[in-house]
Short mmCIF file of C-alpha atoms and ligand atoms in Angstrom, two decimals:
data_model
loop_
_atom_site.label_atom_id
_atom_site.label_comp_id
_atom_site.label_asym_id
_atom_site.label_seq_id
_atom_site.Cartn_x
_atom_site.Cartn_y
_atom_site.Cartn_z
CA UNK A 5 -32.01 78.25 -95.42
CA UNK A 6 -29.07 75.77 -94.04
CA UNK A 7 -27.11 73.18 -96.42
CA UNK A 8 -29.53 70.19 -95.66
CA UNK A 9 -33.01 71.99 -95.38
CA UNK A 10 -35.51 70.91 -97.93
CA UNK A 11 -37.16 73.24 -100.49
CA UNK A 12 -40.71 73.89 -99.26
CA UNK A 13 -44.21 74.15 -100.18
CA UNK A 14 -46.78 76.51 -98.51
CA UNK A 15 -47.11 75.19 -94.67
CA UNK A 16 -50.44 74.67 -93.56
CA UNK A 17 -51.21 74.74 -89.71
CA UNK A 18 -50.48 71.88 -87.62
CA UNK A 19 -54.17 70.76 -86.88
CA UNK A 20 -53.42 68.85 -90.33
CA UNK A 21 -50.97 66.55 -88.66
CA UNK A 22 -54.11 65.51 -86.06
CA UNK A 23 -55.81 63.69 -89.93
CA UNK A 24 -53.70 61.00 -91.29
CA UNK A 25 -55.74 60.84 -94.41
CA UNK A 26 -55.89 64.40 -94.73
CA UNK A 27 -52.53 64.31 -94.85
CA UNK A 28 -51.98 61.75 -97.02
CA UNK A 29 -53.83 63.48 -99.28
CA UNK A 30 -52.17 66.86 -98.60
CA UNK A 31 -48.57 64.33 -98.98
CA UNK A 32 -49.71 63.43 -102.84
CA UNK A 33 -50.45 66.37 -103.68
CA UNK A 34 -47.14 67.95 -102.45
CA UNK A 35 -45.02 64.65 -104.47
CA UNK A 36 -47.45 65.53 -107.47
CA UNK A 37 -46.45 69.19 -107.71
CA UNK A 38 -43.04 67.88 -107.24
CA UNK A 39 -42.28 65.01 -109.23
CA UNK A 40 -45.33 64.95 -111.78
CA UNK A 41 -44.36 61.16 -112.15
CA UNK A 42 -44.51 58.83 -109.45
CA UNK A 43 -41.95 59.87 -106.80
CA UNK A 44 -39.25 56.49 -105.97
CA UNK A 45 -38.92 55.24 -102.28
CA UNK A 46 -36.32 53.24 -101.00
CA UNK A 47 -37.18 51.07 -98.01
CA UNK A 48 -34.44 48.96 -96.19
CA UNK A 49 -35.08 46.49 -93.31
CA UNK A 50 -32.80 45.52 -90.58
CA UNK A 51 -33.82 42.44 -87.85
CA UNK A 52 -36.05 40.53 -87.11
CA UNK A 53 -39.67 39.65 -88.46
CA UNK A 54 -41.31 42.32 -86.63
CA UNK A 55 -39.90 44.65 -88.25
CA UNK A 56 -40.20 43.35 -91.64
CA UNK A 57 -44.06 43.28 -90.83
CA UNK A 58 -43.80 46.74 -89.54
CA UNK A 59 -41.89 48.00 -92.77
CA UNK A 60 -45.08 46.30 -95.07
CA UNK A 61 -47.32 48.64 -92.84
CA UNK A 62 -44.80 51.45 -93.74
CA UNK A 63 -44.86 50.67 -97.70
CA UNK A 64 -48.02 50.74 -97.54
CA UNK A 65 -48.84 54.22 -96.22
CA UNK A 66 -46.14 55.28 -98.76
CA UNK A 67 -47.58 53.84 -101.28
CA UNK A 68 -51.03 55.81 -100.75
CA UNK A 69 -49.05 58.60 -100.87
CA UNK A 70 -47.94 58.40 -104.16
CA UNK A 71 -44.78 56.83 -104.13
CA UNK A 72 -43.57 53.12 -106.28
CA UNK A 73 -40.33 51.39 -104.90
CA UNK A 74 -36.93 51.14 -106.02
CA UNK A 75 -34.31 48.68 -105.23
CA UNK A 76 -31.41 50.96 -104.24
CA UNK A 77 -30.89 53.93 -102.41
CA UNK A 78 -28.82 56.11 -105.42
CA UNK A 79 -32.27 56.97 -107.80
CA UNK A 80 -34.70 57.89 -104.97
CA UNK A 81 -36.12 60.91 -103.74
CA UNK A 82 -37.13 58.94 -100.40
CA UNK A 83 -35.09 56.43 -97.97
CA UNK A 84 -36.19 54.61 -95.09
CA UNK A 85 -33.97 52.54 -92.99
CA UNK A 86 -36.05 50.39 -90.41
CA UNK A 87 -33.59 49.78 -87.97
CA UNK A 88 -32.55 46.93 -85.05
CA UNK A 89 -31.11 47.49 -81.72
CA UNK A 90 -31.04 43.94 -80.18
CA UNK A 91 -27.02 43.62 -81.24
CA UNK A 92 -24.43 46.21 -81.28
CA UNK A 93 -23.05 44.40 -84.40
CA UNK A 94 -26.34 45.67 -85.91
CA UNK A 95 -26.16 48.99 -84.96
CA UNK A 96 -22.81 50.02 -86.36
CA UNK A 97 -24.33 48.51 -89.85
CA UNK A 98 -27.23 51.07 -89.60
CA UNK A 99 -24.67 54.09 -88.35
CA UNK A 100 -22.01 53.13 -91.30
CA UNK A 101 -25.31 53.05 -94.28
CA UNK A 102 -26.47 56.45 -93.15
CA UNK A 103 -23.05 57.96 -93.12
CA UNK A 104 -22.91 56.27 -96.79
CA UNK A 105 -26.05 58.58 -97.66
CA UNK A 106 -24.63 61.71 -97.14
CA UNK A 107 -22.98 61.92 -100.61
CA UNK A 108 -25.57 60.79 -102.40
CA UNK A 109 -27.77 63.24 -100.29
CA UNK A 110 -24.95 65.84 -101.29
CA UNK A 111 -25.98 65.35 -104.70
CA UNK A 112 -29.78 65.40 -103.92
CA UNK A 113 -30.59 67.61 -101.68
CA UNK A 114 -33.97 66.85 -102.10
CA UNK A 115 -34.17 63.50 -100.87
CA UNK A 116 -35.77 62.72 -97.67
CA UNK A 117 -34.12 60.62 -95.78
CA UNK A 118 -35.75 58.51 -92.49
CA UNK A 119 -34.87 56.65 -89.78
CA UNK A 120 -37.24 54.78 -87.55
CA UNK A 121 -37.88 51.12 -86.03
CA UNK A 122 -36.26 50.11 -82.20
CA UNK A 123 -32.42 51.44 -82.82
CA UNK A 124 -34.74 54.87 -82.48
CA UNK A 125 -36.50 54.36 -79.79
CA UNK A 126 -33.63 54.42 -77.50
CA UNK A 127 -33.27 58.20 -76.24
CA UNK A 128 -29.39 58.70 -76.73
CA UNK A 129 -29.43 57.14 -80.60
CA UNK A 130 -32.39 59.86 -81.65
CA UNK A 131 -29.75 62.40 -79.54
CA UNK A 132 -26.74 61.07 -81.81
CA UNK A 133 -29.12 61.96 -84.91
CA UNK A 134 -30.16 65.07 -84.35
CA UNK A 135 -26.64 66.32 -83.47
CA UNK A 136 -24.35 64.23 -85.53
CA UNK A 137 -26.44 63.51 -88.71
CA UNK A 138 -27.80 66.60 -89.96
CA UNK A 139 -28.83 65.35 -93.37
CA UNK A 140 -31.01 62.86 -91.97
CA UNK A 141 -35.23 64.93 -92.33
CA UNK A 142 -37.76 62.46 -89.95
CA UNK A 143 -36.61 59.98 -87.13
CA UNK A 144 -39.53 57.61 -85.70
CA UNK A 145 -39.78 55.70 -83.30
CA UNK A 146 -41.83 51.50 -83.19
CA UNK A 147 -45.29 53.78 -81.82
CA UNK A 148 -44.94 56.42 -84.55
CA UNK A 149 -45.85 54.35 -87.59
CA UNK A 150 -49.15 55.54 -88.00
CA UNK A 151 -48.26 58.82 -88.11
CA UNK A 152 -45.85 58.59 -90.87
CA UNK A 153 -47.52 60.78 -93.31
CA UNK A 154 -48.15 63.55 -90.55
CA UNK A 155 -44.51 63.90 -90.46
CA UNK A 156 -44.14 63.37 -93.45
CA UNK A 157 -46.40 66.86 -94.79
CA UNK A 158 -44.68 68.19 -91.90
CA UNK A 159 -41.37 67.93 -93.85
CA UNK A 160 -42.43 68.18 -96.92
CA UNK A 161 -44.26 71.75 -96.26
CA UNK A 162 -42.18 73.14 -93.80
CA UNK A 163 -38.81 71.34 -94.78
CA UNK A 164 -38.29 70.77 -90.88
CA UNK A 165 -36.91 68.32 -89.16
CA UNK A 166 -39.39 65.90 -87.56
CA UNK A 167 -38.31 63.92 -84.26
CA UNK A 168 -41.17 61.52 -83.21
CA UNK A 169 -39.96 58.91 -81.24
CA UNK A 170 -42.38 59.17 -77.81
CA UNK A 171 -43.58 55.75 -76.23
CA UNK A 172 -47.41 55.17 -76.43
CA UNK A 173 -49.57 52.83 -74.48
CA UNK A 174 -52.97 52.27 -76.43
CA UNK A 175 -54.68 50.25 -78.68
CA UNK A 176 -53.21 48.64 -81.81
CA UNK A 177 -54.02 50.50 -85.39
CA UNK A 178 -56.20 47.88 -86.68
CA UNK A 179 -56.30 50.48 -89.91
CA UNK A 180 -52.70 50.62 -91.54
CA UNK A 181 -53.03 49.27 -94.96
CA UNK A 182 -50.13 46.71 -95.72
CA UNK A 183 -47.79 46.70 -98.60
CA UNK A 184 -46.77 42.59 -98.79
CA UNK A 185 -43.91 41.38 -101.09
CA UNK A 186 -43.24 37.81 -100.22
CA UNK A 187 -45.80 35.84 -102.30
CA UNK A 188 -47.19 32.80 -101.13
CA UNK A 189 -45.44 33.55 -98.17
CA UNK A 190 -47.06 36.01 -95.38
CA UNK A 191 -46.44 37.68 -92.42
CA UNK A 192 -49.38 37.86 -89.89
CA UNK A 193 -48.48 39.52 -86.39
CA UNK A 194 -50.79 38.35 -83.50
CA UNK A 195 -49.14 40.54 -80.52
CA UNK A 196 -46.56 43.56 -80.21
CA UNK A 197 -44.52 44.04 -77.36
CA UNK A 198 -42.62 42.14 -74.85
CA UNK A 199 -42.97 42.29 -70.81
CA UNK A 200 -40.83 39.77 -69.65
CA UNK A 201 -37.16 41.81 -69.28
CA UNK A 202 -34.21 39.33 -69.99
CA UNK A 203 -31.53 40.91 -68.51
CA UNK A 204 -29.62 41.57 -71.88
CA UNK A 205 -32.62 42.41 -73.71
CA UNK A 206 -33.13 45.85 -75.18
CA UNK A 207 -36.77 44.82 -76.85
CA UNK A 208 -39.47 45.57 -73.89
CA UNK A 209 -37.71 49.06 -73.64
CA UNK A 210 -38.46 49.59 -77.35
CA UNK A 211 -41.32 47.96 -78.17
CA UNK A 212 -43.48 48.77 -75.26
CA UNK A 213 -45.52 46.47 -73.21
CA UNK A 214 -47.50 43.13 -74.65
CA UNK A 215 -50.43 44.04 -76.59
CA UNK A 216 -52.47 41.15 -78.68
CA UNK A 217 -54.70 41.78 -81.36
CA UNK A 218 -58.16 40.30 -81.11
CA UNK A 219 -58.65 37.03 -82.50
CA UNK A 220 -61.24 38.76 -84.55
CA UNK A 221 -59.07 40.79 -86.71
CA UNK A 222 -56.24 37.93 -86.59
CA UNK A 223 -58.56 35.64 -88.17
CA UNK A 224 -60.26 38.61 -90.35
CA UNK A 225 -56.43 39.06 -91.81
CA UNK A 226 -55.94 35.17 -92.19
CA UNK A 227 -58.64 35.01 -94.14
CA UNK A 228 -57.99 37.89 -96.29
CA UNK A 229 -54.48 36.22 -96.78
CA UNK A 230 -55.61 32.69 -98.00
CA UNK A 231 -57.87 34.22 -100.16
CA UNK A 232 -55.32 36.28 -101.53
CA UNK A 233 -53.44 33.11 -102.06
CA UNK A 234 -50.95 32.86 -98.92
CA UNK A 235 -49.89 29.50 -98.83
CA UNK A 236 -47.43 29.65 -95.44
CA UNK A 237 -48.27 32.07 -92.64
CA UNK A 238 -46.04 32.86 -90.20
CA UNK A 239 -47.78 33.96 -87.17
CA UNK A 240 -45.31 36.87 -85.38
CA UNK A 241 -45.08 38.54 -81.79
CA UNK A 242 -42.19 38.28 -79.45
CA UNK A 243 -43.73 35.92 -77.48
CA UNK A 244 -46.43 34.24 -78.91
CA UNK A 245 -47.11 32.31 -76.25
CA UNK A 246 -48.31 34.57 -74.54
CA UNK A 247 -50.67 35.86 -76.19
CA UNK A 248 -54.10 36.77 -74.74
CA UNK A 249 -52.88 37.38 -71.86
CA UNK A 250 -54.13 41.13 -71.63
CA UNK A 251 -57.08 40.31 -73.81
CA UNK A 252 -60.95 39.17 -72.08
CA UNK A 253 -62.67 36.13 -72.09
CA UNK A 254 -60.81 32.60 -72.35
CA UNK A 255 -58.07 32.92 -75.90
CA UNK A 256 -54.43 32.22 -75.76
CA UNK A 257 -51.86 31.07 -78.32
CA UNK A 258 -53.51 27.81 -78.78
CA UNK A 259 -56.60 28.22 -79.04
CA UNK A 260 -55.71 31.37 -81.67
CA UNK A 261 -53.63 28.19 -83.46
CA UNK A 262 -56.95 25.85 -83.83
CA UNK A 263 -59.35 28.62 -84.96
CA UNK A 264 -56.30 29.44 -87.94
CA UNK A 265 -55.83 25.52 -88.81
CA UNK A 266 -59.86 25.43 -88.81
CA UNK A 267 -59.91 28.03 -91.87
CA UNK A 268 -60.57 26.00 -94.87
CA UNK A 269 -57.49 26.00 -98.05
CA UNK A 270 -54.13 24.59 -98.42
CA UNK A 271 -51.63 26.33 -95.93
CA UNK A 272 -48.56 26.30 -93.30
CA UNK A 273 -48.64 28.00 -90.51
CA UNK A 274 -46.33 28.58 -88.36
CA UNK A 275 -44.78 30.45 -85.26
CA UNK A 276 -42.30 32.76 -84.02
CA UNK A 277 -40.64 33.39 -81.72
CA UNK A 278 -41.84 31.28 -78.19
CA UNK A 279 -40.46 31.84 -74.72
CA UNK A 280 -39.96 28.41 -72.68
CA UNK A 281 -41.89 29.87 -69.34
CA UNK A 282 -44.96 30.18 -71.44
CA UNK A 283 -45.14 27.26 -73.58
CA UNK A 284 -47.32 24.55 -72.42
CA UNK A 285 -48.38 20.79 -73.14
CA UNK A 286 -51.60 22.40 -73.83
CA UNK A 287 -49.67 24.03 -76.50
CA UNK A 288 -47.70 21.61 -77.45
CA UNK A 289 -50.63 19.16 -78.33
CA UNK A 290 -52.70 22.11 -80.30
CA UNK A 291 -49.24 21.90 -82.38
CA UNK A 292 -50.15 17.85 -82.51
CA UNK A 293 -53.65 17.94 -83.41
CA UNK A 294 -53.64 20.50 -85.96
CA UNK A 295 -52.30 19.39 -89.31
CA UNK A 296 -51.50 22.45 -91.17
CA UNK A 297 -48.93 24.23 -88.24
CA UNK A 298 -45.81 23.43 -89.26
CA UNK A 299 -44.03 20.64 -87.58
CA UNK A 300 -40.95 23.30 -86.31
CA UNK A 301 -40.80 24.29 -82.66
CA UNK A 302 -38.49 27.55 -82.25
CA UNK A 303 -37.82 27.74 -78.83
CA UNK A 304 -34.82 29.79 -77.50
CA UNK A 305 -33.24 28.19 -74.73
CA UNK A 306 -30.09 31.30 -74.72
CA UNK A 307 -28.25 28.91 -72.13
CA UNK A 308 -27.90 25.15 -70.36
CA UNK A 309 -26.92 26.32 -67.31
CA UNK A 310 -29.43 26.97 -64.17
CA UNK A 311 -27.54 29.40 -62.81
CA UNK A 312 -26.83 32.11 -66.16
CA UNK A 313 -30.59 31.53 -67.28
CA UNK A 314 -31.50 32.90 -63.62
CA UNK A 315 -28.99 36.36 -64.57
CA UNK A 316 -30.76 36.52 -67.66
CA UNK A 317 -33.78 36.37 -66.04
CA UNK A 318 -35.82 33.35 -68.04
CA UNK A 319 -37.78 32.16 -65.34
CA UNK A 320 -37.11 28.21 -66.45
CA UNK A 321 -34.70 25.95 -65.46
CA UNK A 322 -32.66 23.75 -67.78
CA UNK A 323 -34.72 20.38 -66.68
CA UNK A 324 -38.07 22.66 -67.56
CA UNK A 325 -36.53 23.06 -70.97
CA UNK A 326 -35.89 19.61 -71.47
CA UNK A 327 -39.04 18.46 -69.65
CA UNK A 328 -40.97 20.62 -73.05
CA UNK A 329 -38.62 19.11 -75.45
CA UNK A 330 -39.54 15.72 -74.18
CA UNK A 331 -42.92 16.16 -74.32
CA UNK A 332 -42.82 17.73 -77.51
CA UNK A 333 -40.72 15.26 -79.75
CA UNK A 334 -43.09 12.39 -77.81
CA UNK A 335 -46.35 14.06 -79.34
CA UNK A 336 -44.74 14.60 -82.55
CA UNK A 337 -41.74 12.37 -83.51
CA UNK A 338 -40.48 14.36 -86.49
CA UNK A 339 -40.30 17.54 -84.81
CA UNK A 340 -37.74 20.27 -86.08
CA UNK A 341 -36.19 22.53 -83.55
CA UNK A 342 -34.33 25.41 -83.19
CA UNK A 343 -33.30 27.68 -80.67
CA UNK A 344 -31.18 30.86 -79.85
CA UNK A 345 -28.24 30.65 -77.98
CA UNK A 346 -26.71 33.76 -76.06
CA UNK A 347 -22.91 32.73 -75.67
CA UNK A 348 -20.96 35.23 -73.30
CA UNK A 349 -23.16 36.45 -70.69
CA UNK A 350 -21.90 38.52 -68.25
CA UNK A 351 -19.50 36.27 -65.84
CA UNK A 352 -20.29 33.31 -67.99
CA UNK A 353 -17.39 30.25 -66.68
CA UNK A 354 -16.62 28.16 -69.16
CA UNK A 355 -17.97 25.25 -67.35
CA UNK A 356 -21.32 26.83 -67.65
CA UNK A 357 -20.98 26.96 -71.09
CA UNK A 358 -20.00 23.46 -70.78
CA UNK A 359 -23.71 22.69 -69.75
CA UNK A 360 -25.26 24.71 -72.98
CA UNK A 361 -23.27 22.49 -74.98
CA UNK A 362 -24.21 19.62 -73.16
CA UNK A 363 -27.77 20.59 -73.75
CA UNK A 364 -27.50 21.50 -76.95
CA UNK A 365 -26.59 18.03 -77.78
CA UNK A 366 -28.96 16.21 -75.74
CA UNK A 367 -31.96 17.94 -77.93
CA UNK A 368 -30.24 17.16 -81.11
CA UNK A 369 -31.32 20.95 -82.66
CA UNK A 370 -31.88 21.11 -86.23
CA UNK A 371 -30.09 24.61 -86.26
CA UNK A 372 -29.12 27.22 -84.02
CA UNK A 373 -29.39 30.72 -84.26
CA UNK A 374 -25.98 31.60 -82.05
CA UNK A 375 -24.98 35.31 -80.81
CA UNK A 376 -21.94 36.43 -78.85
CA UNK A 377 -23.49 38.68 -75.70
CA UNK A 378 -23.88 42.20 -76.78
CA UNK A 379 -23.89 44.83 -74.06
CA UNK A 380 -27.25 47.21 -74.12
CA UNK A 381 -27.33 50.49 -72.70
CA UNK A 382 -30.30 50.38 -70.44
CA UNK A 383 -30.75 46.64 -69.24
CA UNK A 384 -29.97 45.16 -66.28
CA UNK A 385 -26.91 43.03 -67.76
CA UNK A 386 -25.11 45.92 -69.06
CA UNK A 387 -24.40 46.75 -65.36
CA UNK A 388 -23.24 42.96 -64.65
CA UNK A 389 -18.86 42.54 -64.64
CA UNK A 390 -18.12 40.95 -67.51
CA UNK A 391 -14.72 39.49 -66.93
CA UNK A 392 -14.57 37.17 -69.62
CA UNK A 393 -12.35 38.77 -72.55
CA UNK A 394 -14.20 38.89 -76.13
CA UNK A 395 -11.60 36.40 -77.27
CA UNK A 396 -12.54 33.74 -75.04
CA UNK A 397 -16.37 34.21 -75.67
CA UNK A 398 -15.34 33.97 -79.79
CA UNK A 399 -13.53 30.97 -78.99
CA UNK A 400 -16.68 29.68 -76.89
CA UNK A 401 -19.13 30.51 -80.52
CA UNK A 402 -16.36 28.71 -82.63
CA UNK A 403 -17.07 25.47 -80.11
CA UNK A 404 -20.81 25.37 -79.86
CA UNK A 405 -20.56 26.19 -83.28
CA UNK A 406 -18.66 23.70 -84.47
CA UNK A 407 -20.81 20.92 -82.09
CA UNK A 408 -24.10 21.95 -84.29
CA UNK A 409 -22.59 21.77 -87.61
CA UNK A 410 -21.83 17.92 -86.72
CA UNK A 411 -25.45 17.49 -85.11
CA UNK A 412 -26.52 19.43 -88.16
CA UNK A 413 -24.40 17.12 -90.50
CA UNK A 414 -26.11 14.27 -89.28
CA UNK A 415 -29.79 15.23 -88.95
CA UNK A 416 -29.15 16.14 -92.81
CA UNK A 417 -27.55 12.64 -94.47
CA UNK A 418 -30.70 11.02 -92.34
CA UNK A 419 -32.93 12.91 -94.84
CA UNK A 420 -31.51 11.65 -97.80
CA UNK A 421 -34.47 9.66 -99.71
CA UNK A 422 -37.02 10.98 -97.55
CA UNK A 423 -39.71 12.75 -99.47
CA UNK A 424 -41.09 15.81 -98.20
CA UNK A 425 -43.88 18.35 -98.99
CA UNK A 426 -42.92 22.16 -100.04
CA UNK A 427 -43.51 25.07 -101.25
CA UNK A 428 -41.89 26.27 -104.42
CA UNK A 429 -40.11 29.37 -104.03
CA UNK A 430 -37.80 31.26 -106.89
CA UNK A 431 -33.74 30.44 -106.94
CA UNK A 432 -31.38 33.07 -108.29
CA UNK A 433 -30.15 29.76 -110.46
CA UNK A 434 -31.72 29.42 -113.61
CA UNK A 435 -34.25 26.41 -113.65
CA UNK A 436 -33.64 25.41 -110.13
CA UNK A 437 -36.52 26.13 -107.37
CA UNK A 438 -35.91 26.40 -103.60
CA UNK A 439 -38.30 24.43 -100.83
CA UNK A 440 -38.23 24.37 -97.03
CA UNK A 441 -39.20 21.72 -94.96
CA UNK A 442 -41.44 22.49 -91.87
CA UNK A 443 -37.74 22.99 -89.69
CA UNK A 444 -37.20 25.35 -92.09
CA UNK A 445 -34.16 23.83 -94.32
CA UNK A 446 -33.71 24.78 -98.06
CA UNK A 447 -34.02 22.09 -100.51
CA UNK A 448 -33.04 22.65 -103.91
CA UNK A 449 -34.71 20.99 -106.76
CA UNK A 450 -34.92 21.39 -110.79
CA UNK A 451 -38.32 22.82 -111.73
CA UNK A 452 -40.63 25.24 -114.19
CA UNK A 453 -41.20 28.18 -112.60
CA UNK A 454 -44.77 27.60 -112.99
CA UNK A 455 -44.78 25.78 -109.58
CA UNK A 456 -43.66 29.23 -107.57
CA UNK A 457 -46.11 29.26 -104.63
CA UNK A 458 -47.30 25.81 -105.18
CA UNK A 459 -47.15 22.73 -103.06
CA UNK A 460 -44.78 19.72 -104.20
CA UNK A 461 -43.47 16.63 -103.21
CA UNK A 462 -39.33 16.78 -103.42
CA UNK A 463 -37.52 13.69 -102.95
CA UNK A 464 -34.21 14.00 -101.05
CA UNK A 465 -31.01 13.03 -103.11
CA UNK A 466 -28.16 15.00 -101.30
CA UNK A 467 -27.66 16.16 -97.94
CA UNK A 468 -25.53 18.68 -97.67
CA UNK A 469 -25.09 20.48 -93.20
CA UNK A 470 -27.02 23.05 -93.64
CA UNK A 471 -29.09 22.78 -97.96
CA UNK A 472 -30.44 19.48 -99.42
CA UNK A 473 -30.69 18.97 -102.99
CA UNK A 474 -34.08 16.83 -104.35
CA UNK A 475 -35.84 16.35 -107.32
CA UNK A 476 -39.56 16.62 -107.95
CA UNK A 477 -42.22 13.35 -107.53
N1 5AD B 18 -26.52 39.81 -77.42
C1 5AD B 18 -26.56 38.70 -77.84
N2 5AD B 18 -28.09 38.17 -78.52
C2 5AD B 18 -29.25 39.14 -78.12
N3 5AD B 18 -30.15 38.82 -77.96
C3 5AD B 18 -31.25 39.23 -77.99
N4 5AD B 18 -30.30 40.19 -76.37
C4 5AD B 18 -28.94 39.90 -77.41
C5 5AD B 18 -27.97 40.79 -76.57
N5 5AD B 18 -28.08 41.81 -75.87
C6 5AD B 18 -30.38 37.56 -79.37
C7 5AD B 18 -31.46 36.45 -78.02
C8 5AD B 18 -32.61 36.40 -78.70
C9 5AD B 18 -32.51 36.53 -80.31
C10 5AD B 18 -33.52 37.34 -80.73
O1 5AD B 18 -31.65 37.69 -80.19
O2 5AD B 18 -31.06 34.83 -78.75
O3 5AD B 18 -33.83 34.88 -78.48
FE1 SF4 B 19 -36.33 40.35 -75.49
FE2 SF4 B 19 -36.97 38.50 -73.67
FE3 SF4 B 19 -39.19 39.38 -74.15
FE4 SF4 B 19 -37.47 37.61 -76.15
S1 SF4 B 19 -38.66 37.05 -74.21
S2 SF4 B 19 -37.61 39.71 -77.08
S3 SF4 B 19 -35.34 38.10 -75.30
S4 SF4 B 19 -36.93 40.44 -73.16
#
């Protein structure tokens, strides 16, 4: 037995892997024989809300296999990292944290270490883990979540390393259990994958083609969530605006918004992410007319320069983007707009960068997610000449952040004296609660913990650039 093999139970033939329910039962039995009481699992999620939502399904499966959850890897029997591949920095952090598990595993040889998510869906990464991280037991990609019990069974019963990183086409598995841990705030995926192939982005390669859930499945889940106390529902997809393209019938994202808005109950609907090329007046009208839809539009522009937008394969112009913004503002005067921006795309000149700065000033975003371009192996942009030094890109990044900081400070100052209806969330500070405006700015206010999960009205008394302070009305 090599240094990292697990002690194993009797091995049952592979036909068993075909059956998830059967594997769940067998894993439960094996774990019970091994640990007696409930075994402990630690799940850590990197990256976007899509990953957070996937982790809720993974945790649902782990719960069915008998695991309880702990908050650190040191005392866990099963450790899983759900990884992100969108930028190099995210990948470096994963490698660092997987490295840090080695001494823990050396003390606890029966610990199972699993890695999954977007990073693992890349062939060169799965290969690297196979060769250089022999103490990792299970590696699976974004298409294999529903097979986790079969992988666990193989690993536990035969002590084998399991790699399942095939790309798959086909139906969405609607039968997975979900373990939610966000109280009144919940995620509701409405579609998976992305067909856009923006030239810098790895997502279409690791999450496959767009697949929309049916309106019936979405509505049923929304009803269940509302009945279970959900008050803040975020509809998720890489590009929610292209919802429904692969479905029969005349359904699009605007109609989904209207259907959920029509459900009885007091709740807020949010959504992310939108692609400007598929953002229509019809959708903005639906947003404006639906009282339960948060007046917040996250519309990533990425760049304010038309040549760069073309090189990015974004398929809209600066003028088309600004037209959408002006229409949205005319329909929803109190709309909060946020965006993603990439600074230092290959070949971006300083004057092209200044077009982004001028667009940011014109839109007056509530906040921005700003990123320095990160080269992703296998994407089109990775083949482009990239002559601008990193220091210059960092300088542009800082310049843009300073511009946005000034805008955000000005916007939050204007909020002092106004009252906002917010869902109460816990705060680490004693006697303090948090709420978020529809545009996602945090408000801190004093109040009792029994208000958590309820809507309250808060009057703003003080504003800093990124945070507001207020008092209960
Ligand atoms: N480099 C930098 N930022 C990126 N994003 C996606 N791919 C890259 C990349 N290669 C950013 C985009 C996207 C957000 C989720 O991440 O701005 O909207
Ligand atoms: Fe990536 Fe573009 Fe798809 Fe967003 S729309 S996930 S940036 S390819």
